[in-house]
């Protein structure tokens, strides 16, 4: 939200440096995110002066040029070469002397002393477009005759400049969404040291001229419209706004339209009350009806777009049709045009929920809806009408041709809150004088209805939608009193907490550090995702999606069921930017809805799971003169998965694996520990890669972090003494059926000799020559070690014989010699 310093000074008499004011605004809860300058003419006409052409002669070397001498109020005349056809002696013109910067729409340049066709030129006589005063470039700008040479052009044209504060308004501080609202907070702050008067715009001179154009108002939906006020003004002249009004609007990035519309925008940003002006001739049967229309009703808004209304969209209607989407956007037909003579001026308080839902449904975000959504002051609708009506009479003429219609069936009452001085001092940490507390509250328009030795009973105005508890009142006191004035004591409070083992956060950091040290980058994708990812998906079904009401966009309309799609989006983003070799990981929650849960509590139909994903794609290494480029493979992913599981302390002898494929993976492995899935990893299917337009292989691992963590909680870390006796390595070459997996060989070895076999690994797999059809050869290595003695050859041979017999019996293996 933009606040004009010059505009602000209309309501509070302050004159301090913008940087200091920025600090104060931030300290009182209106955080200033930036300070900029505004100039009604780009560049502020700095350096330009009024000049008088003394002589004007044709250039000796160019028929289209003139050589002039110009008086700019200096002892010496300036010699200027000019190409304008209308330049002549005796004219008063605008001159840009040497050193002046000329601004164009997209660029700027500085005037330099130069030679043009042999003649020295010491400046430039300017046209409208070169000054920023218009678009004309047919000739130079010629001024009235009685102007003194040397006057700065910015003074002659009364260039307006201003300081603009860009305030990052939080949703709870809608009371600060106007210049008067900001001035109110500043007045409360400054009045702690000296008396500061807050000037509210004067409307006591408002009067009704006649009641010749009365318009009836009917509210059919009182839930959606709590208050509706209006009046008519007849005989106006719609025209361009005066410069002061246009400059105020331009300074906060609003485009002036005409005097009537500009006044409604001015009042909105002045006191925070949205207004709307209707062409009274379009209000059929002189009736304004506030109601909803049938679902699917067509309505064309000011932007000429036809919209289909929802049954819950509140509309401002005449006797036969809709004229405006209440609190959101006006209609194309009923607005003020240059031909409008009579207007009906609306000032209302609409239900924030209705306005917010309607704005989201139609993808509209206007200054009015921004305020109505958060809750405007229901008690200033009539005041705002009077303020706008007086300005319209002043700038557009006309007469106030009806009494004010004000329908307010259930007035919104002030919030009543009890506070105690003890709680104020306890929460703030400082003892604040009672009189200071009362002064701050009354400065913020919070009434004190009751007072005793222990505390106060206060009445908070309805526009302070965020102040409804004692703690909120204390926060109001503190932000004006000043957070920086709260003393920092040497006393330290601490609590002793039990830290469960294992510590999940620590464990996550350990794994994150492990992967980062191995060349991975961590990603954090949005938990909101496209529901379309889960269409025609047999694994993550659309019916289990947690869907978002009123989503910001169709790309963010549901909660993710898997980390896969966020990872694929990140991979596609990088590939499109020529970063194709990727190693990524992410910790995140996945969200599910199960309609089949039979429970009276609907919340139990929703649940979430913690997952951990790993993605690799592209090449292993950067190609160089001594390194051959090699593509990442499934086994690289497998190595990284096993690296993580090993670091977590899993016993691989107790992990079961199975091969599978589905909608997500074209080929994958599923690992289980104690019959619980701990990881699924493999090659992402072409169907899933297509969702993100990825044309290279992606390998993906999905670690079920909740199952992993539960398994680790039961896992006890055990230590053993380093071996004093040597280990022995023995190899076997086994010919087995093709369907036999290495996992089968490993499990049988562990079963046959539990104590002495320390490690089993495979170092070769072979099929082909000298191997029977339907068979394959495994070359397997065994590390054998006794922690209590040195093994002799006889004992080692006994172990190997036992293994051979086990493989022959269980797998039908044949030992290759």
PDB file of C-alpha atoms in Angstrom, residues 86-250:
ATOM      1  CA  UNK A  86       8.037  27.720 -35.552  1.00  0.00           C
ATOM      2  CA  UNK A  87      10.997  29.291 -33.698  1.00  0.00           C
ATOM      3  CA  UNK A  88      11.128  33.088 -33.969  1.00  0.00           C
ATOM      4  CA  UNK A  89      12.643  36.119 -32.288  1.00  0.00           C
ATOM      5  CA  UNK A  90      10.649  37.547 -29.369  1.00  0.00           C
ATOM      6  CA  UNK A  91       9.232  34.200 -28.249  1.00  0.00           C
ATOM      7  CA  UNK A  92       9.242  32.973 -24.648  1.00  0.00           C
ATOM      8  CA  UNK A  93      10.391  29.353 -24.704  1.00  0.00           C
ATOM      9  CA  UNK A  94      11.589  26.516 -22.463  1.00  0.00           C
ATOM     10  CA  UNK A  95      15.357  26.051 -22.615  1.00  0.00           C
ATOM     11  CA  UNK A  96      17.478  23.079 -21.542  1.00  0.00           C
ATOM     12  CA  UNK A  97      20.970  24.514 -20.949  1.00  0.00           C
ATOM     13  CA  UNK A  98      24.119  22.393 -21.080  1.00  0.00           C
ATOM     14  CA  UNK A  99      24.019  19.740 -18.305  1.00  0.00           C
ATOM     15  CA  UNK A 100      20.211  19.378 -18.254  1.00  0.00           C
ATOM     16  CA  UNK A 101      18.831  15.833 -18.521  1.00  0.00           C
ATOM     17  CA  UNK A 102      16.075  15.194 -21.072  1.00  0.00           C
ATOM     18  CA  UNK A 103      13.782  12.257 -20.230  1.00  0.00           C
ATOM     19  CA  UNK A 104      12.045  10.208 -22.887  1.00  0.00           C
ATOM     20  CA  UNK A 105       9.570   7.370 -22.249  1.00  0.00           C
ATOM     21  CA  UNK A 106      12.268   4.699 -21.960  1.00  0.00           C
ATOM     22  CA  UNK A 107      15.547   6.568 -21.754  1.00  0.00           C
ATOM     23  CA  UNK A 108      17.292   9.830 -20.907  1.00  0.00           C
ATOM     24  CA  UNK A 109      20.206  11.885 -22.217  1.00  0.00           C
ATOM     25  CA  UNK A 110      22.176  14.922 -21.041  1.00  0.00           C
ATOM     26  CA  UNK A 111      22.499  18.132 -23.067  1.00  0.00           C
ATOM     27  CA  UNK A 112      26.102  18.854 -24.075  1.00  0.00           C
ATOM     28  CA  UNK A 113      27.788  21.788 -25.761  1.00  0.00           C
ATOM     29  CA  UNK A 114      28.216  20.764 -29.387  1.00  0.00           C
ATOM     30  CA  UNK A 115      28.725  21.906 -32.960  1.00  0.00           C
ATOM     31  CA  UNK A 116      25.864  21.453 -35.425  1.00  0.00           C
ATOM     32  CA  UNK A 117      26.894  21.959 -39.061  1.00  0.00           C
ATOM     33  CA  UNK A 118      29.721  24.197 -37.909  1.00  0.00           C
ATOM     34  CA  UNK A 119      27.691  26.354 -35.479  1.00  0.00           C
ATOM     35  CA  UNK A 120      28.126  26.081 -31.690  1.00  0.00           C
ATOM     36  CA  UNK A 121      24.964  25.112 -29.776  1.00  0.00           C
ATOM     37  CA  UNK A 122      24.813  25.689 -25.991  1.00  0.00           C
ATOM     38  CA  UNK A 123      21.501  24.062 -25.194  1.00  0.00           C
ATOM     39  CA  UNK A 124      18.145  23.071 -26.619  1.00  0.00           C
ATOM     40  CA  UNK A 125      14.817  24.862 -27.074  1.00  0.00           C
ATOM     41  CA  UNK A 126      12.241  22.216 -26.158  1.00  0.00           C
ATOM     42  CA  UNK A 127       9.017  20.828 -27.538  1.00  0.00           C
ATOM     43  CA  UNK A 128       6.181  19.394 -25.363  1.00  0.00           C
ATOM     44  CA  UNK A 129       7.341  15.776 -25.540  1.00  0.00           C
ATOM     45  CA  UNK A 130      10.904  16.686 -24.567  1.00  0.00           C
ATOM     46  CA  UNK A 131       9.566  18.317 -21.396  1.00  0.00           C
ATOM     47  CA  UNK A 132       7.143  15.535 -20.515  1.00  0.00           C
ATOM     48  CA  UNK A 133       4.197  17.949 -20.824  1.00  0.00           C
ATOM     49  CA  UNK A 134       2.576  16.223 -23.792  1.00  0.00           C
ATOM     50  CA  UNK A 135       3.275  14.239 -26.939  1.00  0.00           C
ATOM     51  CA  UNK A 136       3.480  17.089 -29.447  1.00  0.00           C
ATOM     52  CA  UNK A 137       6.686  17.392 -31.469  1.00  0.00           C
ATOM     53  CA  UNK A 138       5.550  19.606 -34.359  1.00  0.00           C
ATOM     54  CA  UNK A 139       7.454  22.551 -32.967  1.00  0.00           C
ATOM     55  CA  UNK A 140       8.846  24.154 -29.834  1.00  0.00           C
ATOM     56  CA  UNK A 141       6.581  25.132 -26.937  1.00  0.00           C
ATOM     57  CA  UNK A 142       5.863  28.894 -27.010  1.00  0.00           C
ATOM     58  CA  UNK A 143       4.721  30.562 -23.762  1.00  0.00           C
ATOM     59  CA  UNK A 144       2.879  33.792 -22.912  1.00  0.00           C
ATOM     60  CA  UNK A 145       4.718  37.094 -23.600  1.00  0.00           C
ATOM     61  CA  UNK A 146       4.915  38.531 -20.063  1.00  0.00           C
ATOM     62  CA  UNK A 147       7.208  35.959 -18.439  1.00  0.00           C
ATOM     63  CA  UNK A 148      10.564  36.936 -17.043  1.00  0.00           C
ATOM     64  CA  UNK A 149      13.532  35.063 -18.540  1.00  0.00           C
ATOM     65  CA  UNK A 150      15.488  32.842 -16.154  1.00  0.00           C
ATOM     66  CA  UNK A 151      12.539  31.591 -14.090  1.00  0.00           C
ATOM     67  CA  UNK A 152      12.919  27.828 -13.358  1.00  0.00           C
ATOM     68  CA  UNK A 153      10.447  25.897 -15.488  1.00  0.00           C
ATOM     69  CA  UNK A 154       9.407  23.738 -12.492  1.00  0.00           C
ATOM     70  CA  UNK A 155       8.114  26.886 -10.746  1.00  0.00           C
ATOM     71  CA  UNK A 156       6.261  28.119 -13.805  1.00  0.00           C
ATOM     72  CA  UNK A 157       4.522  24.785 -14.389  1.00  0.00           C
ATOM     73  CA  UNK A 158       4.064  24.154 -10.643  1.00  0.00           C
ATOM     74  CA  UNK A 159       5.612  20.691 -10.773  1.00  0.00           C
ATOM     75  CA  UNK A 160       4.400  18.566  -7.884  1.00  0.00           C
ATOM     76  CA  UNK A 161       6.831  16.322  -6.073  1.00  0.00           C
ATOM     77  CA  UNK A 162       6.240  13.977  -3.166  1.00  0.00           C
ATOM     78  CA  UNK A 163       7.713  11.243  -1.006  1.00  0.00           C
ATOM     79  CA  UNK A 164       5.908   7.893  -1.223  1.00  0.00           C
ATOM     80  CA  UNK A 165       6.056   5.254   1.516  1.00  0.00           C
ATOM     81  CA  UNK A 166       5.380   1.686   0.403  1.00  0.00           C
ATOM     82  CA  UNK A 167       3.823  -0.006   3.439  1.00  0.00           C
ATOM     83  CA  UNK A 168       3.644  -3.798   3.682  1.00  0.00           C
ATOM     84  CA  UNK A 169       0.223  -3.880   5.305  1.00  0.00           C
ATOM     85  CA  UNK A 170      -0.512  -7.090   7.203  1.00  0.00           C
ATOM     86  CA  UNK A 171      -4.039  -8.552   6.782  1.00  0.00           C
ATOM     87  CA  UNK A 172      -5.041  -7.669  10.360  1.00  0.00           C
ATOM     88  CA  UNK A 173      -4.231  -3.953  10.013  1.00  0.00           C
ATOM     89  CA  UNK A 174      -6.918  -2.842   7.586  1.00  0.00           C
ATOM     90  CA  UNK A 175      -7.447   0.182   9.862  1.00  0.00           C
ATOM     91  CA  UNK A 176      -4.160   1.475   8.436  1.00  0.00           C
ATOM     92  CA  UNK A 177      -5.251   1.105   4.792  1.00  0.00           C
ATOM     93  CA  UNK A 178      -5.850   4.837   4.340  1.00  0.00           C
ATOM     94  CA  UNK A 179      -4.009   8.107   4.777  1.00  0.00           C
ATOM     95  CA  UNK A 180      -6.217   9.077   7.707  1.00  0.00           C
ATOM     96  CA  UNK A 181      -5.668   5.672   9.326  1.00  0.00           C
ATOM     97  CA  UNK A 182      -1.891   6.108   9.109  1.00  0.00           C
ATOM     98  CA  UNK A 183      -2.204   9.672  10.426  1.00  0.00           C
ATOM     99  CA  UNK A 184      -4.235   8.369  13.398  1.00  0.00           C
ATOM    100  CA  UNK A 185      -1.450   5.986  14.403  1.00  0.00           C
ATOM    101  CA  UNK A 186       1.196   8.689  13.988  1.00  0.00           C
ATOM    102  CA  UNK A 187      -0.834  11.126  16.075  1.00  0.00           C
ATOM    103  CA  UNK A 188      -1.081   8.533  18.858  1.00  0.00           C
ATOM    104  CA  UNK A 189       2.682   8.022  18.723  1.00  0.00           C
ATOM    105  CA  UNK A 190       3.709  11.708  18.632  1.00  0.00           C
ATOM    106  CA  UNK A 191       1.154  12.797  21.245  1.00  0.00           C
ATOM    107  CA  UNK A 192       3.118  10.922  23.915  1.00  0.00           C
ATOM    108  CA  UNK A 193       5.693  13.748  23.803  1.00  0.00           C
ATOM    109  CA  UNK A 194       3.710  16.780  22.671  1.00  0.00           C
ATOM    110  CA  UNK A 195       0.211  17.698  21.662  1.00  0.00           C
ATOM    111  CA  UNK A 196      -0.566  16.715  18.075  1.00  0.00           C
ATOM    112  CA  UNK A 197      -3.888  17.499  16.460  1.00  0.00           C
ATOM    113  CA  UNK A 198      -5.461  14.945  14.147  1.00  0.00           C
ATOM    114  CA  UNK A 199      -7.465  16.799  11.485  1.00  0.00           C
ATOM    115  CA  UNK A 200     -10.436  14.839  10.171  1.00  0.00           C
ATOM    116  CA  UNK A 201     -11.915  16.151   6.896  1.00  0.00           C
ATOM    117  CA  UNK A 202     -14.728  18.623   7.674  1.00  0.00           C
ATOM    118  CA  UNK A 203     -18.258  17.660   6.544  1.00  0.00           C
ATOM    119  CA  UNK A 204     -20.468  19.734   8.857  1.00  0.00           C
ATOM    120  CA  UNK A 205     -21.345  22.040   5.969  1.00  0.00           C
ATOM    121  CA  UNK A 206     -23.105  19.184   4.171  1.00  0.00           C
ATOM    122  CA  UNK A 207     -26.737  19.902   3.335  1.00  0.00           C
ATOM    123  CA  UNK A 208     -29.390  18.432   1.087  1.00  0.00           C
ATOM    124  CA  UNK A 209     -30.463  20.858  -1.652  1.00  0.00           C
ATOM    125  CA  UNK A 210     -33.717  19.100  -2.518  1.00  0.00           C
ATOM    126  CA  UNK A 211     -35.390  15.692  -2.625  1.00  0.00           C
ATOM    127  CA  UNK A 212     -36.299  15.676  -6.300  1.00  0.00           C
ATOM    128  CA  UNK A 213     -34.462  12.459  -7.189  1.00  0.00           C
ATOM    129  CA  UNK A 214     -35.117  10.016  -4.378  1.00  0.00           C
ATOM    130  CA  UNK A 215     -34.051   6.414  -4.995  1.00  0.00           C
ATOM    131  CA  UNK A 216     -35.381   3.574  -2.836  1.00  0.00           C
ATOM    132  CA  UNK A 217     -32.987   0.976  -1.442  1.00  0.00           C
ATOM    133  CA  UNK A 218     -34.060  -2.577  -0.594  1.00  0.00           C
ATOM    134  CA  UNK A 219     -31.715  -5.079   1.070  1.00  0.00           C
ATOM    135  CA  UNK A 220     -32.937  -8.627   0.392  1.00  0.00           C
ATOM    136  CA  UNK A 221     -29.806 -10.357   1.742  1.00  0.00           C
ATOM    137  CA  UNK A 222     -29.082  -8.808   5.151  1.00  0.00           C
ATOM    138  CA  UNK A 223     -26.469 -11.466   5.947  1.00  0.00           C
ATOM    139  CA  UNK A 224     -24.320 -10.267   3.063  1.00  0.00           C
ATOM    140  CA  UNK A 225     -25.058  -6.541   3.380  1.00  0.00           C
ATOM    141  CA  UNK A 226     -25.052  -5.185   6.929  1.00  0.00           C
ATOM    142  CA  UNK A 227     -25.386  -1.525   5.972  1.00  0.00           C
ATOM    143  CA  UNK A 228     -26.199   0.388   2.810  1.00  0.00           C
ATOM    144  CA  UNK A 229     -26.167   4.191   2.471  1.00  0.00           C
ATOM    145  CA  UNK A 230     -26.715   6.322  -0.591  1.00  0.00           C
ATOM    146  CA  UNK A 231     -27.761   9.668  -2.044  1.00  0.00           C
ATOM    147  CA  UNK A 232     -28.228  11.288  -5.447  1.00  0.00           C
ATOM    148  CA  UNK A 233     -26.485  14.300  -6.938  1.00  0.00           C
ATOM    149  CA  UNK A 234     -28.078  15.906  -9.998  1.00  0.00           C
ATOM    150  CA  UNK A 235     -26.862  18.306 -12.645  1.00  0.00           C
ATOM    151  CA  UNK A 236     -23.162  17.442 -12.469  1.00  0.00           C
ATOM    152  CA  UNK A 237     -20.583  17.977 -15.194  1.00  0.00           C
ATOM    153  CA  UNK A 238     -18.251  15.015 -15.698  1.00  0.00           C
ATOM    154  CA  UNK A 239     -14.856  16.297 -16.779  1.00  0.00           C
ATOM    155  CA  UNK A 240     -11.147  16.068 -16.126  1.00  0.00           C
ATOM    156  CA  UNK A 241     -10.052  16.385 -12.481  1.00  0.00           C
ATOM    157  CA  UNK A 242      -7.975  19.348 -11.284  1.00  0.00           C
ATOM    158  CA  UNK A 243      -4.218  18.928 -11.076  1.00  0.00           C
ATOM    159  CA  UNK A 244      -4.098  18.556  -7.258  1.00  0.00           C
ATOM    160  CA  UNK A 245      -6.491  15.612  -7.353  1.00  0.00           C
ATOM    161  CA  UNK A 246      -4.787  13.952 -10.317  1.00  0.00           C
ATOM    162  CA  UNK A 247      -1.379  14.319  -8.662  1.00  0.00           C
ATOM    163  CA  UNK A 248      -2.581  12.749  -5.410  1.00  0.00           C
ATOM    164  CA  UNK A 249      -3.886   9.723  -7.333  1.00  0.00           C
ATOM    165  CA  UNK A 250      -0.875   9.460  -9.628  1.00  0.00           C
TER     166      UNK A 250
END
